[in-house]
Coordinates of C-alpha atoms in Angstrom, one line a residue:
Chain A
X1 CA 88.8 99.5 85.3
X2 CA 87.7 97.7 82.2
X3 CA 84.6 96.3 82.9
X4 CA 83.8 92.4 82.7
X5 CA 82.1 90.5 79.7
X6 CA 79.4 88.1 80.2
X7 CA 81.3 85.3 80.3
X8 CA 83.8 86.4 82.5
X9 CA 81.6 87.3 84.9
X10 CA 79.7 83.7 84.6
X11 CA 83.3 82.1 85.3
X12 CA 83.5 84.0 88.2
X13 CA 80.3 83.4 89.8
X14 CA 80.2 79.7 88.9
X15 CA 83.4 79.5 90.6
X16 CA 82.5 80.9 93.9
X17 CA 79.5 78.3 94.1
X18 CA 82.0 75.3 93.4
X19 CA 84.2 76.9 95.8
X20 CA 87.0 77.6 93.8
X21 CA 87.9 81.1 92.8
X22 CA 89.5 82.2 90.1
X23 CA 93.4 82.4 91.6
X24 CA 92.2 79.0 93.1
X25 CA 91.7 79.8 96.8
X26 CA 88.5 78.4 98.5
X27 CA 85.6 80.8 99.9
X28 CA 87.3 81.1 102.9
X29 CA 91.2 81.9 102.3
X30 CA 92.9 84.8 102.4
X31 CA 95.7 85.7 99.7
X32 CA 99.3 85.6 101.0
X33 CA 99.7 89.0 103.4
X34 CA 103.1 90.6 103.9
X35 CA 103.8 92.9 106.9
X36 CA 106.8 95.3 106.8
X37 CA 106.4 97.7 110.0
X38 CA 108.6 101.0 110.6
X39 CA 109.0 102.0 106.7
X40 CA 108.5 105.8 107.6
X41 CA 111.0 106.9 109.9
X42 CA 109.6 109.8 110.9
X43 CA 106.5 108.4 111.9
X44 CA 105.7 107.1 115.7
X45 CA 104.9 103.9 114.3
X46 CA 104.3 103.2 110.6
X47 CA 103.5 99.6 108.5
X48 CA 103.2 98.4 104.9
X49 CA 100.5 95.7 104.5
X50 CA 100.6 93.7 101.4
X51 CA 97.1 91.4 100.3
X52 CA 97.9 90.0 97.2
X53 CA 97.6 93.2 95.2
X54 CA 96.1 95.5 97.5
X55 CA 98.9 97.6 99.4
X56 CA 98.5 100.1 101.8
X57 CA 100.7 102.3 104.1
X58 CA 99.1 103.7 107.5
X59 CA 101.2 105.8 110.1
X60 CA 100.5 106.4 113.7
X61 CA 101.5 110.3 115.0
X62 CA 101.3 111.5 118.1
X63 CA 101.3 114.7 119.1
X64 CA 100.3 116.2 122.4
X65 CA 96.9 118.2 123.1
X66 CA 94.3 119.2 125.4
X67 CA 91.5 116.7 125.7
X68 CA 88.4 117.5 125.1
X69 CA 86.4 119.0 128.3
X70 CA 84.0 115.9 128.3
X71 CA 86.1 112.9 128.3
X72 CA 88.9 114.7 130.5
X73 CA 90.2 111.4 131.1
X74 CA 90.6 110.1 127.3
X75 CA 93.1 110.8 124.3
X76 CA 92.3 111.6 121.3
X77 CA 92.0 109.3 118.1
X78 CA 91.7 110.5 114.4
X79 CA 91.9 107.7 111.0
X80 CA 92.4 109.5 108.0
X81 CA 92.5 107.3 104.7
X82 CA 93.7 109.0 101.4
X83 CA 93.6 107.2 98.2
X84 CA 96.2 107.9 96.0
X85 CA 96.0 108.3 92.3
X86 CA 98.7 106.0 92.1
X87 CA 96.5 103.0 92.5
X88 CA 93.7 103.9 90.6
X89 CA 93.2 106.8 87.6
X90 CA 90.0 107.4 89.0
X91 CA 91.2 108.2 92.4
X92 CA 92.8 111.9 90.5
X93 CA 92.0 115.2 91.7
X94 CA 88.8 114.8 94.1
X95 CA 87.5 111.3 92.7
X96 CA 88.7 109.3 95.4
X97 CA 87.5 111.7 98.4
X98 CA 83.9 109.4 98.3
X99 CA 85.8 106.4 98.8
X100 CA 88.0 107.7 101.7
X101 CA 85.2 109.2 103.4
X102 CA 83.8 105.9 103.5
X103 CA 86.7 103.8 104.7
X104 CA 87.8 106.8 107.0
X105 CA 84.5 106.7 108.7
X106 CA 84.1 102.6 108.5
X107 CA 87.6 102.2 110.6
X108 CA 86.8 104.7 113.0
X109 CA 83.3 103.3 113.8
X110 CA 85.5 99.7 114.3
X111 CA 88.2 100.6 115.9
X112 CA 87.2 103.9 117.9
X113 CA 84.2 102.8 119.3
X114 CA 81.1 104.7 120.4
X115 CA 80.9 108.9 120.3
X116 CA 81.6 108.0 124.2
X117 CA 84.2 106.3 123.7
X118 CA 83.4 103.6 125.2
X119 CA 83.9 100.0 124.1
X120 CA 87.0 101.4 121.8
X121 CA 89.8 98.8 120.7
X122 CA 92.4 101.0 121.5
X123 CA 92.4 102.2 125.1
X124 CA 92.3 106.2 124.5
X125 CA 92.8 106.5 128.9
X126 CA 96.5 105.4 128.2
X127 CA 96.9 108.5 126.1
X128 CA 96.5 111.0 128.9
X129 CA 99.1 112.7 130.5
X130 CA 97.9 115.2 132.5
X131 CA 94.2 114.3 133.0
X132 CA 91.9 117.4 132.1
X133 CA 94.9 119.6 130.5
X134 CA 97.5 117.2 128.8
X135 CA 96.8 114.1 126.6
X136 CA 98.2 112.4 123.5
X137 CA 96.5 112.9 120.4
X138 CA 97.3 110.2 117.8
X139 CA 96.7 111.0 113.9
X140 CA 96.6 107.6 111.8
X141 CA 97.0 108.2 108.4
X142 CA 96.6 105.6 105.9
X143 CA 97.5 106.0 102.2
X144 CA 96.0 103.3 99.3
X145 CA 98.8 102.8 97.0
X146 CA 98.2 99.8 95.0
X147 CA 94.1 98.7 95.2
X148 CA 92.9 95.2 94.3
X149 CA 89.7 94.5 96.6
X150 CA 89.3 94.4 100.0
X151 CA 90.9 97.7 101.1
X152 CA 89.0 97.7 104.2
X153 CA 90.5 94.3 105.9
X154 CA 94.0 95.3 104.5
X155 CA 93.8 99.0 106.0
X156 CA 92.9 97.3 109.6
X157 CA 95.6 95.2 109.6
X158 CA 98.0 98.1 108.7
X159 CA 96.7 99.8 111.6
X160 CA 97.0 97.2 114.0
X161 CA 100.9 96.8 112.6
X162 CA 101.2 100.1 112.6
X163 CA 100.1 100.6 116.3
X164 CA 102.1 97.6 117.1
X165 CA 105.3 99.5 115.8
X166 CA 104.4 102.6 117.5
X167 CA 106.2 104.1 120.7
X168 CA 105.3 106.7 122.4
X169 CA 107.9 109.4 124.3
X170 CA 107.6 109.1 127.9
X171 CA 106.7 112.7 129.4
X172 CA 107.6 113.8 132.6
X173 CA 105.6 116.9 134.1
X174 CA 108.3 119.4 135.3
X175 CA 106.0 121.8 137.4
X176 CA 103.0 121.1 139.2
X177 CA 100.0 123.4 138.1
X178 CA 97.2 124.6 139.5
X179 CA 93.6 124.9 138.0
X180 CA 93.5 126.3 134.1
X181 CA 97.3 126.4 134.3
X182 CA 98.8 124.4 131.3
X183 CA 101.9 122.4 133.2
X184 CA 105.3 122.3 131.4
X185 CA 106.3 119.3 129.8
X186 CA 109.4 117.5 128.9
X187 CA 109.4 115.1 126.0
X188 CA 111.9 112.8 126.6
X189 CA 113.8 111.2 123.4
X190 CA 115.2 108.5 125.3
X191 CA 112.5 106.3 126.7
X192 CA 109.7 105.2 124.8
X193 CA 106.4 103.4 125.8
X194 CA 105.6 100.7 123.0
X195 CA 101.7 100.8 122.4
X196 CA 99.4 97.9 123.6
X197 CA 97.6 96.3 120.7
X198 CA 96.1 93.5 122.6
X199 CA 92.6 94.8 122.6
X200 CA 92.9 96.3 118.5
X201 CA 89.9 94.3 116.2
X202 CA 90.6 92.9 112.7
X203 CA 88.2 93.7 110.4
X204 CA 86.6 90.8 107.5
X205 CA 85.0 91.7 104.7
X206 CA 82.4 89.0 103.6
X207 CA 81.4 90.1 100.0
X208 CA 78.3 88.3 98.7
X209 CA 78.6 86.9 94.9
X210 CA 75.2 85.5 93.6
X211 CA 74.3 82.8 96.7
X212 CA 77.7 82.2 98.4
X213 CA 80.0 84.8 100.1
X214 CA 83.6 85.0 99.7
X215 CA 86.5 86.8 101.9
X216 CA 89.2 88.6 100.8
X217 CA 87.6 89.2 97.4
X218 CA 90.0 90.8 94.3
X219 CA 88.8 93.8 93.3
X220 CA 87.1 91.5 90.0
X221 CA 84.8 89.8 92.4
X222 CA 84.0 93.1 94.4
X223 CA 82.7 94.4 90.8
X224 CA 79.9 92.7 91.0
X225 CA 78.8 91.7 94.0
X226 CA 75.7 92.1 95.3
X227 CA 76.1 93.5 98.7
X228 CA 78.9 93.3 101.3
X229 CA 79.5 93.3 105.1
X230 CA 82.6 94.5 107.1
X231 CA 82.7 93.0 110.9
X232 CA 85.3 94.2 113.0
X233 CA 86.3 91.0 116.0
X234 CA 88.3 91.5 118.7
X235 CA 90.5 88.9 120.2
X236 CA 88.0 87.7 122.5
X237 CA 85.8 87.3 119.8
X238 CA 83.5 90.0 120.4
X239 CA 82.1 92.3 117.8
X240 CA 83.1 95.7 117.9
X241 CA 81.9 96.6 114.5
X242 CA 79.4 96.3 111.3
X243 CA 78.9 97.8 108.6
X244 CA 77.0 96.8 105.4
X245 CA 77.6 98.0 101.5
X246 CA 75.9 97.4 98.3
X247 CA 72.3 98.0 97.5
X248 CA 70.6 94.6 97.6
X249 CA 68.8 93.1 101.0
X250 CA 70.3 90.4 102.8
X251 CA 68.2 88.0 104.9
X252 CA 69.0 88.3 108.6
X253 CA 69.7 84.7 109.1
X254 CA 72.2 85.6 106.3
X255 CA 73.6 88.4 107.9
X256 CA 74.0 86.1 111.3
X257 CA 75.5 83.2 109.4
X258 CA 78.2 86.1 108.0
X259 CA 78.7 87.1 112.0
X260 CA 79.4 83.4 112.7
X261 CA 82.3 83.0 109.7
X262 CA 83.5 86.2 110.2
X263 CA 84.2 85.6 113.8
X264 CA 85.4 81.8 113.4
X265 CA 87.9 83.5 110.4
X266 CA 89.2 85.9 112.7
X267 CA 90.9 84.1 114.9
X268 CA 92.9 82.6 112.0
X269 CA 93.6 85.9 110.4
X270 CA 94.3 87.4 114.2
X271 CA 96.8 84.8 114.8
X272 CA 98.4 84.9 111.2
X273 CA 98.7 89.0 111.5
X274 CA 99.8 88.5 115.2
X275 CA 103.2 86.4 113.6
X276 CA 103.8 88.3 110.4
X277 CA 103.4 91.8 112.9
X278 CA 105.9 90.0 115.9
X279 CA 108.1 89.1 112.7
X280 CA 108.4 92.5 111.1
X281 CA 108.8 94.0 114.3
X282 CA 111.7 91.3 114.9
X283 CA 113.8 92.1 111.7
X284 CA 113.6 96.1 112.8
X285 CA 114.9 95.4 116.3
X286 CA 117.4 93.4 114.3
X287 CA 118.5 96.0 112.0
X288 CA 119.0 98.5 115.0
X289 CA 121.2 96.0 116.8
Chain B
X1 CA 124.1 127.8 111.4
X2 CA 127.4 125.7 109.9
X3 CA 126.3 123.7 107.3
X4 CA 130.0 122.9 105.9
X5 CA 132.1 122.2 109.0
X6 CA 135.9 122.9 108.6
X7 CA 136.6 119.0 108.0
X8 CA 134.1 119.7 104.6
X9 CA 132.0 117.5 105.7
X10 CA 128.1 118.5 105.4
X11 CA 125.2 117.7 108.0
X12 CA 124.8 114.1 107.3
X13 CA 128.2 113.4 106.6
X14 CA 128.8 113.7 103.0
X15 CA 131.3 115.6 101.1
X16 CA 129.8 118.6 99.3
X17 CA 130.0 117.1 96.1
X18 CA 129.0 113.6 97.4
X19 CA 125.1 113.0 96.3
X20 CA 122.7 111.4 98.9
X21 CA 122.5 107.3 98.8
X22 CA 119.9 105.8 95.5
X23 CA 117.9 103.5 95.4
X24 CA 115.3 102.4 92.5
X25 CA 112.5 99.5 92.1
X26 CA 110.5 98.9 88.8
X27 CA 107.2 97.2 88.8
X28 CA 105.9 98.8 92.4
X29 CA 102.1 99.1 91.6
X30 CA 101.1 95.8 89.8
X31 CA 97.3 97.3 88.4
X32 CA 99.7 100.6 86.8
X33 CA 101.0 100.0 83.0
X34 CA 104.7 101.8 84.6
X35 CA 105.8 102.5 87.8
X36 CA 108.7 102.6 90.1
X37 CA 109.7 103.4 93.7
X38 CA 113.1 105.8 93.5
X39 CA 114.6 107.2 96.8
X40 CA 117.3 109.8 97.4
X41 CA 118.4 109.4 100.8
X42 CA 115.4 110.0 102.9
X43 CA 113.2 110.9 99.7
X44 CA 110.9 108.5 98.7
X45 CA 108.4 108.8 95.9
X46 CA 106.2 106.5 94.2
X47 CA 105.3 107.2 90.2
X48 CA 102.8 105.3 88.8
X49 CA 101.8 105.5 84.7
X50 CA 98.4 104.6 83.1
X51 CA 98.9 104.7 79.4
X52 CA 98.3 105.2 76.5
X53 CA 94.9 105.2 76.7
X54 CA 91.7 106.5 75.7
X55 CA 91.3 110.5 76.6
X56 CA 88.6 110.6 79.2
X57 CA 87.9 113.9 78.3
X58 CA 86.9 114.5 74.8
X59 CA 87.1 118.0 74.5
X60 CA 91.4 118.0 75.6
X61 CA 91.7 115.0 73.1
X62 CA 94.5 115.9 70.0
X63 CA 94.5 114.2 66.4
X64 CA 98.3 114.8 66.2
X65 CA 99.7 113.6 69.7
X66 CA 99.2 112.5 72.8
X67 CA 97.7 114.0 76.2
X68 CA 99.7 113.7 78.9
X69 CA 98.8 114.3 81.9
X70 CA 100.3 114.8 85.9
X71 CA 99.9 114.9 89.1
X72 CA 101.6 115.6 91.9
X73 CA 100.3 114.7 95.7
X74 CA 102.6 114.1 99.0
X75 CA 101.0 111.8 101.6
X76 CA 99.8 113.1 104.9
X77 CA 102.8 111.4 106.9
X78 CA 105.5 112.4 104.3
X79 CA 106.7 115.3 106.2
X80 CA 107.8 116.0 110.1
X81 CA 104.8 117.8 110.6
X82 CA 101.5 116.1 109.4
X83 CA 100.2 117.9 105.7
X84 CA 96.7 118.6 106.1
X85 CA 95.6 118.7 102.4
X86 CA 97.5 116.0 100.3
X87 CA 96.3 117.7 97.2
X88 CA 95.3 120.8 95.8
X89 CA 97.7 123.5 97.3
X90 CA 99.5 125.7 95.1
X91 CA 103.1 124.1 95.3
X92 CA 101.9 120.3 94.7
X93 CA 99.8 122.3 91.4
X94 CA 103.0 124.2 90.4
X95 CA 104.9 120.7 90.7
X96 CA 102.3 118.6 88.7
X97 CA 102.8 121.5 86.0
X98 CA 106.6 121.0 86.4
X99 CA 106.7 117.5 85.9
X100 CA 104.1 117.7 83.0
X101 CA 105.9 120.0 81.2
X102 CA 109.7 118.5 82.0
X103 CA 108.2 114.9 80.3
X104 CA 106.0 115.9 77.4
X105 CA 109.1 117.8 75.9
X106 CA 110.5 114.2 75.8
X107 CA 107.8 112.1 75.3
X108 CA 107.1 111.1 71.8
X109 CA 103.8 111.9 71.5
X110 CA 103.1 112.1 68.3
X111 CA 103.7 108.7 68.2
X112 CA 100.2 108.4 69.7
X113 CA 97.7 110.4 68.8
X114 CA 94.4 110.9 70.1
X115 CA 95.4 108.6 73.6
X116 CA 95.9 109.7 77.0
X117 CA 99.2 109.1 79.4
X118 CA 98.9 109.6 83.1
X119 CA 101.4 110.5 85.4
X120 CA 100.8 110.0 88.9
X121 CA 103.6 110.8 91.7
X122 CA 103.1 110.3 95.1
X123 CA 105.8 111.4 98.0
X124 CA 105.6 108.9 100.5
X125 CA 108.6 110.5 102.8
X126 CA 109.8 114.5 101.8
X127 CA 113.3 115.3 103.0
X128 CA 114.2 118.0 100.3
X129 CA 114.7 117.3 96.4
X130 CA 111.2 115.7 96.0
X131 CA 110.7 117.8 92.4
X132 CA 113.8 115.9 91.4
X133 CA 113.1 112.7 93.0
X134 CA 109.8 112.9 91.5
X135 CA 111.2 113.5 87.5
X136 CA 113.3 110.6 88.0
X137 CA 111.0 107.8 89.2
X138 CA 108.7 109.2 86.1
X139 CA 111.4 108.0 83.8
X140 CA 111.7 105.1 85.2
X141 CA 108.0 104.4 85.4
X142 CA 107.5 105.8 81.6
X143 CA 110.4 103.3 80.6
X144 CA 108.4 100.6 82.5
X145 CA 105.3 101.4 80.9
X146 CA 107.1 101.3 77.7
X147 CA 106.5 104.8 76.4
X148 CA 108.7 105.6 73.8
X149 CA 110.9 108.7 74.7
X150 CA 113.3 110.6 73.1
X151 CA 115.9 110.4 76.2
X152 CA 116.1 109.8 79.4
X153 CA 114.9 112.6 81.8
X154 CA 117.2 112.7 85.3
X155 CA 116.9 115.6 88.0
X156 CA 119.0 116.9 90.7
X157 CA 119.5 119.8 93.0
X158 CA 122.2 121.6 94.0
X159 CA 123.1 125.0 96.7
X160 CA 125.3 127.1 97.9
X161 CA 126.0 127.2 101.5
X162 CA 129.1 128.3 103.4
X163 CA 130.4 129.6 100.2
X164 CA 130.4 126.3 98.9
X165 CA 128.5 125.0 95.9
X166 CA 126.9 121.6 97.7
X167 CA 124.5 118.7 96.0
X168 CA 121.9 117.1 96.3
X169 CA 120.3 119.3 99.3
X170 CA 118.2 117.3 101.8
X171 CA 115.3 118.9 103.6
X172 CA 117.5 121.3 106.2
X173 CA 120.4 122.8 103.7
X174 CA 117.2 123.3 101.5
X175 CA 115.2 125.7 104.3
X176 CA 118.7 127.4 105.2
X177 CA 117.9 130.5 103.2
X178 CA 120.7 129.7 100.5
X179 CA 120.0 129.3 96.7
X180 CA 118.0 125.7 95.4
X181 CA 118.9 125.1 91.6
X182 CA 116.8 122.3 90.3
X183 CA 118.0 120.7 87.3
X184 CA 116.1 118.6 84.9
X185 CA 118.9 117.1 82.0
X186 CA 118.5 114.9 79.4
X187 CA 122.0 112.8 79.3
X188 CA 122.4 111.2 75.6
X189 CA 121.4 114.9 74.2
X190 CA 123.2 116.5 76.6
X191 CA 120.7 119.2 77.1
X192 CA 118.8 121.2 80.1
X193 CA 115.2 121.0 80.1
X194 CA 114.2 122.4 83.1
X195 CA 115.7 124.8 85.3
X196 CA 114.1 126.4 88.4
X197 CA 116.3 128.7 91.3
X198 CA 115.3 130.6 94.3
X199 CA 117.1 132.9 96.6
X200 CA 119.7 134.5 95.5
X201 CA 123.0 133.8 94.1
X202 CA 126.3 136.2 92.7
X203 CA 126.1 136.1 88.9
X204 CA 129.7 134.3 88.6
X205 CA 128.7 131.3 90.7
X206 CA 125.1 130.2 89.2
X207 CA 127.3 128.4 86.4
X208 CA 129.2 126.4 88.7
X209 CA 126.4 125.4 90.7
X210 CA 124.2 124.6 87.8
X211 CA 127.1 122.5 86.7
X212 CA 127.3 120.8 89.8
X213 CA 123.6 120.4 89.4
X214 CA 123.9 118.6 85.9
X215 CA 127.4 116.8 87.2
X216 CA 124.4 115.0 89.5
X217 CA 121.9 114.6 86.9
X218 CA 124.5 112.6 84.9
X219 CA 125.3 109.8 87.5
X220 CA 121.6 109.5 88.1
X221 CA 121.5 109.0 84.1
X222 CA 124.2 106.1 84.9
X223 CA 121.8 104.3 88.1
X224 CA 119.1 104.7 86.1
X225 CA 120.4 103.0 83.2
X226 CA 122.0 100.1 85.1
X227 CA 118.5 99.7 87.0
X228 CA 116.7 99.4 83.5
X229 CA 119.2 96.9 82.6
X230 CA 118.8 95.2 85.1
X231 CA 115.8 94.8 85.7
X232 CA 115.4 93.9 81.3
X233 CA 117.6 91.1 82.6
X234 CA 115.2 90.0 84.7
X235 CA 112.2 89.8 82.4
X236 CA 114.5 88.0 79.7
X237 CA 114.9 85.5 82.1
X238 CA 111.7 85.0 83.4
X239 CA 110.6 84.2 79.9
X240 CA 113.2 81.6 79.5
X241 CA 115.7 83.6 76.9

């Protein structure tokens, strides 16, 4: 990216502390998102999220697997994030593994909970099938294609859309096994079971620029702020995530000031992502029909 | 497996010389200097182009022309069964190198010496004829980007199956076992810049298949065209003309 002049980057941070950015939202507003769910067919469940610039695809897999011998009762989860060269030179050959890495392992720290899994948004005990030989193991994988700031918050809400969309075959367990024995299993093509995203966080990004923070910054303000903090909110308004980037200290009555907007903002960008995903989702039914 | 029933009609429906549906959108990325969206039936790729620009790395830069440079990666959800590595593998090299070669023959580089042009392509769904898919949404994205180029550069694929010379394979008539011929054509010169076959085929029927082939690569030409009109139309009248 070509880097900022002096100036340039005074107009930016004197327009953050009057509260007026450069595209003329306030601190606190989002750009205009766009939700498009079920773009890749072959997908469980799969969703476009547009933020201004940023877009990002994420797809929802499932395939079935043995769970792992000490959560017998619990699915499997994996986020993978790729970022493709397509939105960014720099993200060619290996350059953008560091940044997926780091988004890969943000969204699973929101949205998967503990190593227990406890506490996770998305309930991994309605993955199992067969407890202690048969579960569901769901592969999320997100690609970046256009990047303008704020690819964590757009990549969570592609998720959530994406799990919203998703459905799950039905399986019925033909013959009933004993011990180590792996029970057969039919797949069936005909009934689904749509996902329940009730419980799934949204993540905000509160990027600090000189003495204010902003959400939903463009990837101009993310150049040069000073340090930035990701909160993952449930619907309930609990926090089921942090995680903190950039190099300089924050204060911690900052950092609980941040907690404070992040969860107040949530419940507007919850409720916003809640009609634009039930809207997406509406136009697909319709097209079936 | 029947691939051509006795009605002559194919898997999905079509005719054997009937290509799959196309679909094309400019402007896609909005940080890239070109890129476009194009779709054959189920395939769907995304080419992005960042140039020309300053070469990154000094010791590839040329005083006489310009570096251009591919690549080629398919997204972890593109195919039925999830890719593990999106990059890196010998096929997605061997198609970067394909691409590269198929638009620097018609690429005016000289025009820009000493600069950079990157080509990224990234296959958001696979369902056979991505190589082709891929060379055309590069056109596109090149013409976007406003790269001057000596033609335009279209693709298509065509097989034999049945003992019939079929186009446009998707993902299954490809992984029959029959012959592939991939075709890259330039339309106003009227010649074949890139031609690639596997399997095996009797000597008397590669030229009707690779006439099929090009048949193909010259109604793309025609979409592509009317897209680039099109969407010139647009521009002229968003600046008030």
């Amino acid at each position: 990216m070509v880097g900022l002049s002096l100036g340039e980057k005074h107009f930016i941070k004197g327009g953050i502390d009057q509260n007026i950015r450069s595209d003329g939202r306030k601190r606190d507003s989002y750009r205009p998102i766009f939700v498009e769910t079920g773009v890749i067919p072959q997908a469980n469940g799969s969703a476009r999220v547009r933020m201004g610039a940023t877009e990002v695809i994420a797809s929802v897999k499932a395939e079935l697997g043995r769970p792992s011998a000490l959560h017998p009762d619990k699915g499997k989860v994996a986020i993978f994030v790729d970022c493709s060269a397509v939105a960014e030179p720099t993200f060619e050959g290996r350059g953008g593994e560091e940044l997926s890495a780091e988004l890969s392992v943000a969204l699973e720290r929101c949205l998967l909970g503990g190593t227990s899994g406890a506490g996770a948004g998305i309930d991994l005990t309605s993955l199992i099938v067969a407890e202690g030989k048969i579960c569901w193991d769901l592969y999320i994988d997100s690609l970046v294609i256009s990047s303008d700031g704020n690819l964590l918050d757009a990549l969570a809400a592609a998720i959530k859309a994406a799990l919203a969309n998703t459905a799950i075959p039905k399986v019925n367990i033909s013959a009933a096994a004993s011990g180590d024995e792996q029970p057969e299993v039919d797949i069936s093509d005909e009934e689904f079971l749509q996902f329940d995203t009730s419980a799934v966080p949204v993540i905000i990004t509160l990027t600090q620029v000189g003495r204010h923070y902003i959400v939903d910054a463009t990837s101009e303000e993310e150049s040069h702020m000073s340090s930035a903090v990701s909160i993952s909110v449930n619907r309930k308004g609990h926090i089921c995530g942090l995680t903190k980037r950039g190099g300089e200290g924050l204060d911690p009555s900052v950092v609980s000031d941040m907690i404070s907007v992040a969860q107040h903002l949530s419940e507007l960008l919850m409720s916003r992502l809640d009609s634009e995903i039930s809207a997406a989702e509406a136009e697909g039914g319709d097209e079936e029909l | 497996m029947e691939f051509v029933n006795p009605e002559g009609l194919r898997l999905d429906g079509r005719r054997p010389m009937e290509m799959r549906q196309l679909r094309a959108e400019i402007g896609a990325v909005a940080r890239a200097d070109g890129s476009a969206v194009f779709e054959m039936g189920n395939t769907k790729v995304i080419a992005a182009v960042y140039g020309p620009r300053e070469v990154q790395n000094k010791s590839q830069q040329s005083n006489d022309q310009a570096l251009v440079r591919c690549e080629y990666t398919m997204a972890n959800f593109s195919t039925g069964d999830r890719k593990r590595k999106p990059k890196g593998d010998r096929r997605s090299t061997e198609i970067s190198l394909v691409i590269r070669q198929t638009m620097e023959a018609c690429i005016l580089t000289h025009l820009m010496p000493r600069s950079q042009i990157d080509i990224y392509v990234q296959v958001l769904q696979a369902d056979g004829g991505t190589r082709s898919a891929c060379i055309n949404a590069a056109t596109l994205a090149l013409a976007d980007a406003g790269i001057p180029m000596r033609d335009l550069v279209t693709s298509c694929s065509a097989g034999y199956l049945n003992s019939t010379p079929l186009l446009d394979l998707n993902y299954l008539e490809d992984s029959a076992g029959g012959a592939d011929v991939t075709v890259g054509f330039l339309p106003k010169l009227d010649r074949v810049t890139l031609l690639q076959m596997d399997a095996k085929l009797p000597v008397d029927i590669v030229e009707n298949v690779m006439q099929l082939a090009i048949e193909g690569c010259k109604a793309i030409a025609t979409y592509i065209r009317e897209v680039l009109l099109e969407n010139t139309k647009q521009l002229e009248y968003r600046r008030g003309l």
